[in-house]
Amino acid sequence: MEYYPKEYQDWLFQALHMSPGDEADPEFLEPLYYLNRQWVKTDDDAPMNYDGEDALMRAYTCYYMTINMPKLWFILDRVPILSFPANQPLRIAELGCGPGTFLWSFLFYLQAKRPELLKQEIHLVGIDRSATALKYAEKMAAVLRKQKVFSKVTFEFVEADWKSKISSPADLLIFGNVLNEGLGIEVDWKQVAADRVAIIEPGTKKGFQPLLPVRSQLVASGKHIQFPCPQETTPCPMTQDNWCHFSINRFQLSFIQRISNRAKRLNSRHNFSGFLFTSEPEVSAKNDWRVLSKLRKANRSGIRWICSGCQLKEAILSRKSRSETNRIFLNADWGDRLTITRGSDETSQCFDGRLRPTDKVLSKSF
């Protein structure tokens, strides 16, 4: 899956005043090494201190912004098409935006998947307490303003505490890596007025836990979960020793792989947790499950975690139970949504976690 436009590197390097090969320059890499050492020291889910120094923010924008952007695409690709108001301006806001990470991700998503929305006026708003981060967000926007495809997009960046803007109206409100910084603990999430809310956090046990009270508050306020939960019971069935997370490949771009190799970040897998809420009812089904892990093989059986939003199961398909109707369970990707029904009676029998030859498994693609 491609999560970047073809001209992504040209856009990024132009905004950062870089040329191909600069990513290997020691002057560029040293700030990145500092951020990487801080990342290792803080177990990958504590806030990184990149504010106040231009070189650190430049390195962060080039590397960390780039590897974080696909997370929003991953989520949007796995939900029903989001409906937005037609023939009227759209307001998309990111609170705690840094250099505009998920604003750019959403804009490029529209370019690739929903180009009809770019014919409407779109106002992108980034709010962050860091003046340095907003300076780089403006650098990115300056290049996009020159592109005809984004001629109806306007940009605004506000230096402020994002918590003071949580009740602002928006067609889509995006939060990226703000809870792991301990910044959302005292927020009343029931005040969120946006019609659609995306929240993305590090894919660690510690990074997932702050999402649970947010999930509960937003559901209680009338929001509906479109991702990842097929059903939206409260509380979340995830136990304290487990966590809901997904993964993208951080090495999709060659210059990112070169930087990663030099920074000794050799694992291509980049985990994250996330939710998408809307004011519209969720597209749910009693027998729908979200795939929460890769397939693990043991004793000729396929094993993986799946969750319905109500129940968490470690599902098993043994070699003897494989059939044409349930084989999709083995081939599904991490993050896919499956419908699992009993072959004998699709409505009266609950799935107990062990697949049978007569079970029907279908993959839902939106």
Coordinates of C-alpha atoms in Angstrom, one line a residue:
M1 CA 0.0 0.0 0.0
E2 CA 1.4 3.4 -1.0
Y3 CA 0.8 6.1 1.5
Y4 CA 2.8 8.9 -0.1
P5 CA 2.2 10.9 -3.3
K6 CA 4.9 10.4 -5.9
E7 CA 6.2 14.0 -5.4
Y8 CA 6.4 13.7 -1.6
Q9 CA 10.2 13.8 -1.4
D10 CA 10.4 16.8 -3.7
W11 CA 7.8 18.6 -1.6
L12 CA 9.5 17.8 1.7
F13 CA 13.0 18.6 0.6
Q14 CA 12.0 21.9 -1.1
A15 CA 10.3 23.0 2.1
L16 CA 13.3 22.0 4.2
H17 CA 15.8 23.4 1.8
M18 CA 17.4 20.0 1.3
S19 CA 18.9 18.3 -1.7
P20 CA 19.0 14.5 -2.3
G21 CA 21.9 13.2 -0.3
D22 CA 21.6 15.8 2.5
E23 CA 19.8 13.2 4.6
A24 CA 23.2 11.5 5.0
D25 CA 25.0 14.6 6.0
P26 CA 26.4 14.5 9.6
E27 CA 25.1 18.0 10.2
F28 CA 21.6 16.7 9.5
L29 CA 22.0 13.4 11.2
E30 CA 23.4 14.6 14.5
P31 CA 20.1 16.2 15.7
L32 CA 18.3 13.0 14.5
Y33 CA 20.8 10.9 16.6
Y34 CA 19.9 13.0 19.6
L35 CA 16.2 12.5 19.0
N36 CA 16.8 8.7 18.6
R37 CA 18.8 8.5 21.8
Q38 CA 16.0 10.3 23.6
W39 CA 13.5 7.9 22.0
V40 CA 15.5 4.8 23.2
K41 CA 15.9 6.4 26.7
T42 CA 12.1 7.0 27.1
D43 CA 10.9 3.6 25.8
D44 CA 9.4 5.0 22.6
D45 CA 6.2 6.5 24.1
A46 CA 7.3 9.5 26.2
P47 CA 7.4 12.9 24.6
M48 CA 10.5 13.9 22.7
N49 CA 11.9 17.3 23.5
Y50 CA 12.4 18.8 20.0
D51 CA 11.2 22.3 20.7
G52 CA 13.3 25.4 20.7
E53 CA 16.1 24.4 18.4
D54 CA 15.7 24.7 14.7
A55 CA 18.0 21.8 13.7
L56 CA 16.0 19.4 15.9
M57 CA 12.7 20.4 14.4
R58 CA 14.1 20.2 10.9
A59 CA 15.3 16.6 11.6
Y60 CA 12.0 15.8 13.2
T61 CA 10.0 17.1 10.3
C62 CA 12.1 15.2 7.8
Y63 CA 12.1 11.8 9.5
Y64 CA 9.5 11.5 12.3
M65 CA 6.8 13.4 10.5
T66 CA 7.3 11.3 7.4
I67 CA 7.0 8.0 9.2
N68 CA 4.0 9.1 11.2
M69 CA 1.9 10.3 8.3
P70 CA 0.8 6.8 6.9
K71 CA -1.0 6.0 10.2
L72 CA -4.0 8.2 9.3
W73 CA -4.1 6.8 5.8
F74 CA -4.1 3.3 7.3
I75 CA -7.2 4.2 9.4
L76 CA -9.1 6.0 6.6
D77 CA -8.5 3.1 4.3
R78 CA -10.3 0.7 6.7
V79 CA -13.5 2.6 7.4
P80 CA -16.6 3.2 5.2
I81 CA -16.2 6.3 3.0
L82 CA -16.5 9.4 5.3
S83 CA -19.3 11.6 4.2
F84 CA -18.5 15.4 4.4
P85 CA -20.9 18.2 3.8
A86 CA -21.2 19.0 0.1
N87 CA -20.9 22.4 -1.6
Q88 CA -19.7 24.2 1.5
P89 CA -16.3 24.9 3.0
L90 CA -14.7 22.2 5.1
R91 CA -12.7 22.9 8.3
I92 CA -10.0 20.4 9.1
A93 CA -8.1 21.0 12.3
E94 CA -5.1 19.2 14.0
L95 CA -4.6 20.0 17.7
G96 CA -1.0 19.5 18.8
C97 CA -0.1 19.5 15.1
G98 CA 3.7 19.9 15.4
P99 CA 4.9 20.6 11.8
G100 CA 1.4 19.7 10.5
T101 CA 1.9 15.9 10.3
F102 CA -1.7 14.7 9.9
L103 CA -2.9 17.8 8.1
W104 CA -0.6 16.9 5.2
S105 CA -1.5 13.2 5.5
F106 CA -5.2 14.0 5.2
L107 CA -4.6 16.4 2.3
F108 CA -2.6 13.8 0.4
Y109 CA -5.2 11.2 1.2
L110 CA -7.8 13.5 -0.5
Q111 CA -5.6 13.9 -3.5
A112 CA -5.3 10.2 -3.9
K113 CA -8.6 8.8 -2.8
R114 CA -11.2 11.7 -2.6
P115 CA -10.2 14.2 -5.2
E116 CA -13.7 15.5 -5.5
L117 CA -13.4 17.0 -2.1
L118 CA -10.5 19.2 -3.3
K119 CA -13.1 21.0 -5.5
Q120 CA -14.6 22.4 -2.3
E121 CA -13.0 25.1 -0.2
I122 CA -11.0 23.5 2.6
H123 CA -9.6 25.4 5.5
L124 CA -6.7 23.6 7.3
V125 CA -6.0 24.7 10.8
G126 CA -2.9 23.6 12.9
I127 CA -2.7 24.5 16.6
D128 CA 0.4 23.9 18.6
R129 CA 2.2 25.5 21.6
S130 CA 5.5 25.4 19.8
A131 CA 6.4 28.4 17.7
T132 CA 9.3 26.4 16.1
A133 CA 6.9 23.6 15.0
L134 CA 4.5 26.1 13.5
K135 CA 7.3 27.7 11.6
Y136 CA 8.0 24.4 9.9
A137 CA 4.3 23.8 9.3
E138 CA 4.2 27.1 7.5
K139 CA 7.2 26.1 5.4
M140 CA 5.4 23.0 4.3
A141 CA 2.2 25.0 3.5
A142 CA 4.2 27.5 1.5
V143 CA 5.1 24.9 -1.1
L144 CA 1.6 23.4 -1.3
R145 CA 0.1 26.9 -1.9
K146 CA 1.8 26.9 -5.3
Q147 CA 0.2 23.7 -6.5
K148 CA -2.9 24.0 -8.6
V149 CA -4.5 20.9 -7.1
F150 CA -4.7 22.6 -3.7
S151 CA -5.8 26.0 -5.1
K152 CA -9.0 25.9 -2.9
V153 CA -7.1 25.0 0.3
T154 CA -6.2 27.7 2.8
F155 CA -3.9 27.2 5.8
E156 CA -3.8 28.7 9.2
F157 CA -1.4 28.0 12.1
V158 CA -2.1 29.2 15.7
E159 CA 0.3 29.2 18.6
A160 CA -1.9 28.1 21.5
D161 CA -2.6 25.3 24.0
W162 CA -4.7 22.9 22.0
K163 CA -6.8 22.1 25.1
S164 CA -8.3 25.6 24.8
K165 CA -9.5 24.8 21.3
I166 CA -11.1 21.3 21.9
S167 CA -14.7 22.6 21.6
S168 CA -14.1 24.4 18.3
P169 CA -16.4 23.2 15.5
A170 CA -14.7 21.2 12.7
D171 CA -15.6 18.7 10.1
L172 CA -12.6 16.7 11.2
L173 CA -10.6 17.1 14.3
I174 CA -7.2 15.2 14.5
F175 CA -5.1 14.5 17.6
G176 CA -1.7 13.0 17.0
N177 CA 0.6 11.9 19.9
V178 CA -0.8 14.3 22.5
L179 CA -2.0 11.8 25.1
N180 CA 1.4 10.2 25.5
E181 CA 2.7 13.6 26.5
G182 CA 0.3 13.6 29.4
L183 CA -1.5 16.6 27.9
G184 CA -5.0 15.1 27.6
I185 CA -5.4 13.8 31.1
E186 CA -7.5 16.7 32.4
V187 CA -9.5 17.3 29.2
D188 CA -13.2 16.9 29.2
W189 CA -13.6 15.0 26.0
K190 CA -17.3 15.4 26.1
Q191 CA -16.8 19.0 25.0
V192 CA -15.5 17.9 21.6
A193 CA -17.9 19.4 19.1
A194 CA -16.4 18.2 15.8
D195 CA -18.4 15.8 13.7
R196 CA -15.4 13.5 13.1
V197 CA -12.5 12.9 15.5
A198 CA -9.3 10.9 14.7
I199 CA -6.9 10.1 17.6
I200 CA -3.5 8.5 16.9
E201 CA -1.0 7.5 19.6
P202 CA 2.1 5.3 19.9
G203 CA 1.4 1.6 19.5
T204 CA 2.7 0.5 22.9
K205 CA 0.9 -0.8 26.0
K206 CA 1.7 2.5 27.8
G207 CA 0.6 4.5 24.7
F208 CA -2.7 2.7 24.4
Q209 CA -3.9 3.1 28.0
P210 CA -4.7 6.9 27.9
L211 CA -7.0 6.2 24.9
L212 CA -9.4 4.1 26.9
P213 CA -11.0 6.9 29.0
V214 CA -11.1 9.1 25.9
R215 CA -13.0 6.3 24.1
S216 CA -15.4 6.0 26.9
Q217 CA -16.1 9.7 27.1
L218 CA -16.6 10.2 23.4
V219 CA -19.0 7.2 23.2
A220 CA -20.9 8.6 26.2
S221 CA -21.2 11.9 24.5
G222 CA -22.9 10.4 21.4
K223 CA -19.9 9.7 19.1
H224 CA -19.7 6.4 17.3
I225 CA -16.6 4.4 16.7
Q226 CA -15.8 3.7 13.0
F227 CA -12.3 2.3 13.7
P228 CA -11.2 0.0 15.0
C229 CA -14.2 -1.4 17.0
P230 CA -16.9 -3.1 15.0
Q231 CA -19.2 -2.6 18.0
E232 CA -18.8 0.1 20.6
T233 CA -19.5 -1.3 24.0
T234 CA -18.0 0.3 27.1
P235 CA -15.6 -0.5 28.6
C236 CA -13.2 -1.8 26.0
P237 CA -12.7 -5.6 26.3
M238 CA -8.9 -5.2 26.0
T239 CA -7.3 -6.4 29.3
Q240 CA -4.6 -4.5 31.1
D241 CA -1.8 -6.8 29.8
N242 CA -2.8 -6.4 26.2
W243 CA -3.4 -3.4 23.9
C244 CA -5.0 -2.7 20.5
H245 CA -2.4 -1.6 18.0
F246 CA -1.5 -1.8 14.3
S247 CA 1.6 -1.4 12.2
I248 CA 2.9 0.3 9.1
N249 CA 6.1 -0.1 7.2
R250 CA 8.4 2.8 8.0
F251 CA 10.7 2.0 5.1
Q252 CA 8.3 2.9 2.3
L253 CA 10.6 5.7 1.1
S254 CA 14.2 5.0 0.3
F255 CA 15.6 8.2 1.9
I256 CA 13.8 7.2 5.2
Q257 CA 15.4 3.7 5.0
R258 CA 18.9 5.3 4.5
I259 CA 18.3 7.6 7.5
S260 CA 17.0 4.6 9.6
N261 CA 20.0 2.5 8.8
R262 CA 22.4 5.3 9.9
A263 CA 20.4 5.9 13.1
K264 CA 20.4 2.1 13.9
R265 CA 16.6 1.9 13.7
L266 CA 16.6 -1.3 11.7
N267 CA 13.1 -2.5 12.5
S268 CA 10.7 -1.7 9.6
R269 CA 7.6 -2.1 11.7
H270 CA 6.2 1.1 13.2
N271 CA 3.3 0.4 15.6
F272 CA 0.5 2.8 16.5
S273 CA -2.9 2.8 18.2
G274 CA -5.8 4.9 16.9
F275 CA -9.5 5.6 16.8
L276 CA -11.9 7.3 14.4
F277 CA -15.2 8.6 15.8
T278 CA -18.1 10.2 13.9
S279 CA -21.5 11.6 14.8
E280 CA -23.0 9.1 12.3
P281 CA -23.9 5.6 13.5
E282 CA -21.2 3.0 13.0
V283 CA -21.4 0.4 10.2
S284 CA -21.6 -2.5 12.6
A285 CA -22.5 -6.1 12.4
K286 CA -23.0 -8.7 15.1
N287 CA -20.5 -11.0 13.6
D288 CA -17.8 -8.5 12.7
W289 CA -14.2 -8.7 14.1
R290 CA -11.1 -6.6 13.7
V291 CA -7.8 -8.4 13.1
L292 CA -5.4 -7.3 15.8
S293 CA -2.2 -9.2 15.0
K294 CA -0.3 -11.0 12.3
L295 CA -0.9 -14.7 11.8
R296 CA 1.1 -16.9 14.1
K297 CA 1.6 -20.6 13.2
A298 CA 1.8 -23.3 15.8
N299 CA 1.3 -27.1 15.4
R300 CA -0.1 -26.5 11.8
S301 CA -2.7 -24.1 13.2
G302 CA -3.1 -20.4 12.4
I303 CA -3.6 -18.2 15.4
R304 CA -4.3 -14.5 15.7
W305 CA -6.0 -12.0 17.9
I306 CA -9.3 -10.6 16.8
C307 CA -11.7 -8.2 18.6
S308 CA -15.4 -7.4 18.0
G309 CA -15.4 -4.3 20.3
C310 CA -17.3 -6.5 22.8
Q311 CA -15.1 -9.5 23.0
L312 CA -11.4 -10.2 22.5
K313 CA -10.5 -13.6 21.2
E314 CA -7.3 -15.5 20.3
A315 CA -8.8 -17.2 17.3
I316 CA -7.5 -20.5 16.0
L317 CA -7.9 -22.3 12.7
S318 CA -6.5 -25.8 12.8
R319 CA -5.2 -27.6 9.7
K320 CA -8.0 -30.1 9.9
S321 CA -10.7 -27.3 10.0
R322 CA -9.5 -25.4 7.0
S323 CA -12.0 -25.0 4.2
E324 CA -12.7 -22.8 1.2
T325 CA -15.2 -20.8 3.3
N326 CA -12.8 -20.0 6.2
R327 CA -9.5 -19.7 4.4
I328 CA -9.7 -15.9 4.4
F329 CA -8.9 -16.0 8.1
L330 CA -5.4 -17.1 7.2
N331 CA -4.8 -14.6 4.4
A332 CA -6.3 -11.5 6.1
D333 CA -4.0 -8.5 6.9
W334 CA -3.5 -7.0 10.3
G335 CA -6.2 -4.3 10.6
D336 CA -8.7 -6.0 8.3
R337 CA -12.3 -6.4 9.3
L338 CA -13.8 -9.9 9.1
T339 CA -17.3 -11.2 9.3
I340 CA -17.3 -14.7 10.9
T341 CA -20.6 -16.7 10.9
R342 CA -21.4 -20.3 11.8
G343 CA -22.2 -22.3 8.7
S344 CA -25.1 -24.2 10.4
D345 CA -26.9 -21.2 11.9
E346 CA -25.4 -17.8 11.2
T347 CA -27.4 -15.9 13.9
S348 CA -28.0 -18.2 16.8
Q349 CA -24.4 -19.4 17.6
C350 CA -21.7 -17.2 18.9
F351 CA -18.2 -17.5 17.7
D352 CA -16.1 -19.1 20.5
G353 CA -12.7 -18.4 19.0
R354 CA -12.2 -21.8 17.3
L355 CA -13.0 -21.9 13.6
R356 CA -14.8 -24.9 12.1
P357 CA -14.9 -26.2 8.5
T358 CA -18.4 -24.9 8.0
D359 CA -17.7 -21.4 9.3
K360 CA -17.9 -18.6 6.8
V361 CA -15.2 -15.9 6.9
L362 CA -15.6 -12.8 4.7
S363 CA -13.3 -9.8 4.5
K364 CA -14.9 -6.4 4.4
S365 CA -13.3 -3.9 2.2
F366 CA -14.5 -0.3 2.3

